[in-house]
Coordinates of N, CA and C in Angstrom, one line a residue:
M1 N -38.8 -34.2 27.7 CA -37.4 -34.5 28.4 C -36.3 -34.8 27.3
G2 N -35.6 -33.8 27.0 CA -34.7 -34.2 25.9 C -33.7 -35.3 26.4
V3 N -32.5 -35.5 25.3 CA -31.6 -36.6 25.7 C -30.9 -36.0 26.6
R4 N -30.3 -35.2 26.3 CA -29.3 -34.4 27.5 C -29.5 -34.4 28.9
T5 N -30.9 -34.0 29.2 CA -31.6 -34.1 30.2 C -31.5 -35.3 30.8
W6 N -32.0 -36.4 29.9 CA -31.8 -37.7 30.4 C -30.5 -38.0 30.7
Q7 N -29.6 -38.0 30.1 CA -28.3 -38.5 30.3 C -27.7 -37.5 31.7
R8 N -28.0 -36.3 31.9 CA -27.5 -35.6 33.1 C -28.4 -36.5 34.3
T9 N -29.7 -36.9 34.0 CA -30.1 -37.7 35.4 C -29.5 -38.7 35.6
L10 N -29.3 -39.7 34.6 CA -28.6 -40.8 34.8 C -27.3 -40.8 35.3
R11 N -26.5 -39.8 34.9 CA -25.2 -39.6 35.5 C -25.4 -39.2 37.1
K12 N -26.1 -38.5 37.4 CA -26.4 -37.9 38.9 C -26.9 -38.9 39.5
T13 N -27.9 -40.1 39.1 CA -28.4 -40.9 39.8 C -27.3 -42.0 40.0
S14 N -26.6 -42.2 38.8 CA -25.4 -43.2 39.1 C -24.4 -42.8 40.2
Y15 N -24.0 -41.7 40.1 CA -23.1 -41.0 41.1 C -23.8 -41.0 42.5
L16 N -25.2 -40.5 42.7 CA -25.7 -40.9 43.8 C -25.7 -42.7 44.5
M17 N -25.8 -43.2 43.2 CA -26.0 -44.7 44.0 C -24.6 -44.9 44.4
K18 N -23.7 -44.7 43.8 CA -21.9 -44.9 44.0 C -21.9 -44.6 45.4
E19 N -22.3 -43.3 45.5 CA -21.9 -42.9 46.8 C -22.5 -43.3 48.5
W20 N -24.1 -43.6 47.7 CA -24.6 -44.5 48.8 C -24.1 -45.8 49.4
L21 N -23.8 -46.4 48.5 CA -23.3 -47.7 48.3 C -22.0 -47.9 49.0
T22 N -21.2 -46.9 48.8 CA -19.7 -46.4 49.4 C -19.8 -46.3 51.0
N23 N -20.8 -45.4 51.3 CA -21.2 -44.9 52.6 C -21.9 -46.2 53.3
D24 N -22.9 -46.8 52.8 CA -23.3 -47.8 53.6 C -22.3 -49.0 53.9
T25 N -21.5 -49.1 53.1 CA -20.4 -50.1 53.1 C -19.4 -49.9 54.5
R26 N -18.9 -48.6 54.1 CA -18.0 -47.9 55.5 C -18.9 -48.1 56.7
I27 N -20.3 -48.0 56.9 CA -21.0 -48.3 58.2 C -21.1 -50.1 58.5
I28 N -21.2 -50.8 57.5 CA -21.6 -52.1 57.6 C -20.3 -53.0 57.8
M29 N -19.2 -52.7 56.9 CA -18.3 -53.8 56.9 C -17.5 -53.9 58.3
P30 N -16.9 -52.6 59.1 CA -16.6 -52.7 60.4 C -17.6 -53.8 61.5
A31 N -18.5 -53.3 61.5 CA -19.4 -54.5 62.1 C -19.6 -55.9 62.1
L32 N -19.2 -55.9 60.5 CA -19.6 -57.5 60.1 C -17.9 -58.1 60.5
L33 N -17.0 -57.3 60.2 CA -15.3 -57.7 60.6 C -15.3 -58.0 62.1
N34 N -16.0 -57.1 63.0 CA -16.0 -57.1 64.4 C -16.8 -58.5 65.0
E35 N -18.0 -58.7 64.5 CA -19.1 -59.4 65.0 C -19.0 -60.9 64.2
G36 N -18.4 -60.9 63.1 CA -18.7 -62.1 62.2 C -17.4 -62.4 61.3
G37 N -16.3 -61.6 62.0 CA -14.7 -62.0 61.1 C -14.5 -63.4 61.0
S38 N -15.2 -64.3 61.7 CA -14.7 -65.4 61.4 C -15.1 -66.3 60.4
I39 N -16.0 -65.8 59.8 CA -16.4 -66.1 58.5 C -15.4 -66.4 57.3
F40 N -14.2 -65.7 57.6 CA -13.2 -65.3 56.7 C -12.1 -66.3 56.8
V41 N -12.2 -67.4 57.7 CA -10.9 -68.3 58.4 C -11.2 -69.1 57.3
G42 N -9.9 -69.7 56.6 CA -9.8 -70.6 55.8 C -9.9 -70.1 54.3
I43 N -10.4 -68.8 54.0 CA -10.4 -68.3 52.8 C -9.0 -67.6 52.2
T44 N -8.2 -67.9 51.2 CA -7.2 -67.4 51.1 C -7.3 -66.3 50.1
T45 N -8.2 -66.5 49.0 CA -8.7 -65.4 48.1 C -10.0 -65.4 48.2
L46 N -10.3 -64.0 48.0 CA -12.0 -63.3 48.0 C -12.1 -62.6 46.9
V47 N -12.9 -62.7 46.1 CA -13.0 -61.8 44.9 C -14.7 -61.4 45.2
D48 N -14.6 -60.0 44.9 CA -15.9 -59.5 44.9 C -16.2 -59.1 43.6
L49 N -17.1 -60.0 43.0 CA -17.6 -59.5 41.7 C -18.7 -58.4 41.9
G50 N -18.4 -57.5 40.6 CA -19.2 -56.2 40.8 C -18.8 -55.5 41.9
G51 N -17.6 -55.2 42.1 CA -17.1 -54.8 43.7 C -17.0 -53.4 43.9
G52 N -17.3 -52.4 42.6 CA -17.1 -51.2 42.6 C -15.6 -50.6 42.5
T53 N -15.8 -49.8 43.8 CA -14.6 -48.9 44.0 C -13.4 -50.0 44.9
G54 N -14.1 -51.1 45.4 CA -13.0 -51.7 46.4 C -13.2 -51.6 48.1
T55 N -14.2 -50.8 48.2 CA -14.2 -50.5 49.7 C -14.5 -51.5 50.5
A56 N -15.5 -52.4 50.2 CA -15.8 -53.7 51.2 C -14.7 -54.4 51.1
V57 N -13.9 -54.8 49.7 CA -12.8 -55.5 50.3 C -11.7 -55.2 50.9
R58 N -11.5 -53.9 50.6 CA -10.5 -53.1 51.2 C -10.6 -53.7 52.8
N59 N -11.8 -53.3 53.2 CA -12.1 -53.5 54.9 C -11.4 -54.8 55.0
I60 N -11.7 -55.6 54.2 CA -11.5 -57.2 54.4 C -9.9 -57.3 54.5
A61 N -9.3 -56.9 53.6 CA -7.9 -56.8 53.2 C -7.1 -56.1 54.3
K62 N -7.7 -55.4 54.9 CA -6.9 -54.5 56.1 C -7.0 -55.5 57.3
A63 N -8.1 -56.2 57.4 CA -8.3 -56.9 58.9 C -7.5 -58.2 58.4
F64 N -7.4 -58.7 57.8 CA -6.7 -60.0 57.1 C -5.9 -59.5 55.8
P65 N -4.7 -59.1 56.5 CA -3.6 -58.8 55.4 C -3.2 -59.8 54.7
H66 N -3.2 -61.1 54.9 CA -2.5 -62.2 54.3 C -3.6 -62.9 53.3
K67 N -4.7 -62.3 53.1 CA -5.5 -62.9 52.2 C -5.2 -61.8 50.9
N68 N -5.7 -62.7 49.8 CA -5.6 -62.1 48.3 C -6.9 -61.9 48.2
C69 N -7.2 -60.2 48.3 CA -8.3 -59.6 47.9 C -8.3 -58.9 46.3
I70 N -9.4 -59.3 45.6 CA -9.9 -58.9 44.4 C -11.0 -58.3 44.0
V71 N -11.1 -57.3 43.5 CA -12.1 -56.8 42.9 C -12.1 -56.8 41.2
Y72 N -13.6 -57.4 41.0 CA -13.7 -57.6 39.4 C -15.0 -57.0 39.0
D73 N -14.8 -56.1 38.1 CA -15.8 -55.0 37.6 C -15.6 -54.5 36.5
L74 N -16.6 -53.8 35.8 CA -16.5 -53.6 34.4 C -15.2 -52.5 34.3
P75 N -14.9 -52.4 33.0 CA -13.4 -51.5 32.9 C -13.7 -50.0 33.3
Q76 N -15.0 -49.5 33.2 CA -14.8 -48.0 33.2 C -15.2 -48.2 34.8
V77 N -15.8 -49.0 35.4 CA -15.9 -48.8 37.0 C -14.2 -49.0 37.6
I78 N -13.4 -49.9 37.3 CA -12.3 -50.2 37.4 C -11.1 -48.6 37.5
V79 N -11.4 -48.1 36.3 CA -10.5 -47.0 35.8 C -11.2 -45.8 37.0
D80 N -12.3 -45.8 37.4 CA -12.6 -44.6 38.2 C -12.3 -45.1 39.8
S81 N -11.9 -46.3 40.1 CA -11.8 -46.8 41.3 C -10.4 -46.1 42.3
P82 N -10.6 -45.8 43.5 CA -9.2 -45.4 44.1 C -7.9 -46.0 44.0
G83 N -8.2 -47.4 43.6 CA -6.8 -48.3 43.5 C -6.0 -48.3 45.0
Y84 N -7.0 -48.7 45.9 CA -6.3 -49.3 47.4 C -5.1 -50.0 46.6
S85 N -4.0 -50.0 47.4 CA -2.9 -50.8 47.6 C -3.3 -52.2 48.1
E86 N -4.2 -52.6 49.0 CA -4.6 -53.7 49.4 C -5.4 -54.6 48.5
V87 N -5.8 -54.0 47.6 CA -6.7 -54.7 46.6 C -6.1 -55.1 45.1
N88 N -6.4 -56.0 44.5 CA -6.1 -55.9 43.4 C -7.2 -56.0 42.4
Y89 N -7.3 -55.1 41.4 CA -8.4 -55.0 40.5 C -8.3 -55.9 39.1
V90 N -9.2 -56.3 38.6 CA -9.4 -57.0 37.4 C -10.8 -56.5 36.7
S91 N -10.5 -56.0 35.5 CA -11.4 -55.5 34.8 C -12.0 -56.5 33.7
G92 N -13.6 -56.3 33.6 CA -13.9 -57.3 32.7 C -15.4 -57.5 32.8
S93 N -16.1 -58.5 32.2 CA -17.6 -58.5 31.9 C -18.0 -59.7 32.6
L94 N -18.9 -59.7 33.4 CA -19.6 -61.3 33.8 C -20.8 -61.6 32.7
V95 N -21.4 -60.7 31.9 CA -22.1 -61.0 30.8 C -21.3 -61.6 29.7
T96 N -20.3 -61.2 29.4 CA -19.3 -61.9 28.2 C -18.2 -62.6 28.8
C97 N -18.1 -62.7 30.1 CA -17.0 -63.5 30.5 C -15.6 -63.4 30.2
S98 N -15.4 -62.1 30.1 CA -14.3 -61.6 29.8 C -13.2 -61.2 30.9
S99 N -11.9 -60.7 30.9 CA -11.2 -60.1 31.7 C -9.9 -59.8 31.2
S100 N -9.1 -58.8 31.9 CA -7.9 -58.7 31.6 C -7.3 -58.2 33.1
Y101 N -6.6 -59.1 33.0 CA -5.5 -59.3 34.6 C -4.6 -58.5 34.7

């Protein structure tokens, strides 16, 4: 297997994983908010570390518009996110503990 084939495989796997996680979130978050929304009472700021596109946090922000919802993820992830208006995005790395806000 050549390097190009391996790179294509990684890109395809990464895309499929992102799609799976996004779709899973679309199913789970409404149930969580309907059945367990009280867990967010008293929280003013919520940070989703490694939050990807922000789909999960967006659901929380829509249900609780007074909360400050932030996604913290790698710059290459943030740049490809849809940029939901309900979510603040911060790019950085948990490994190097750096960020740009």
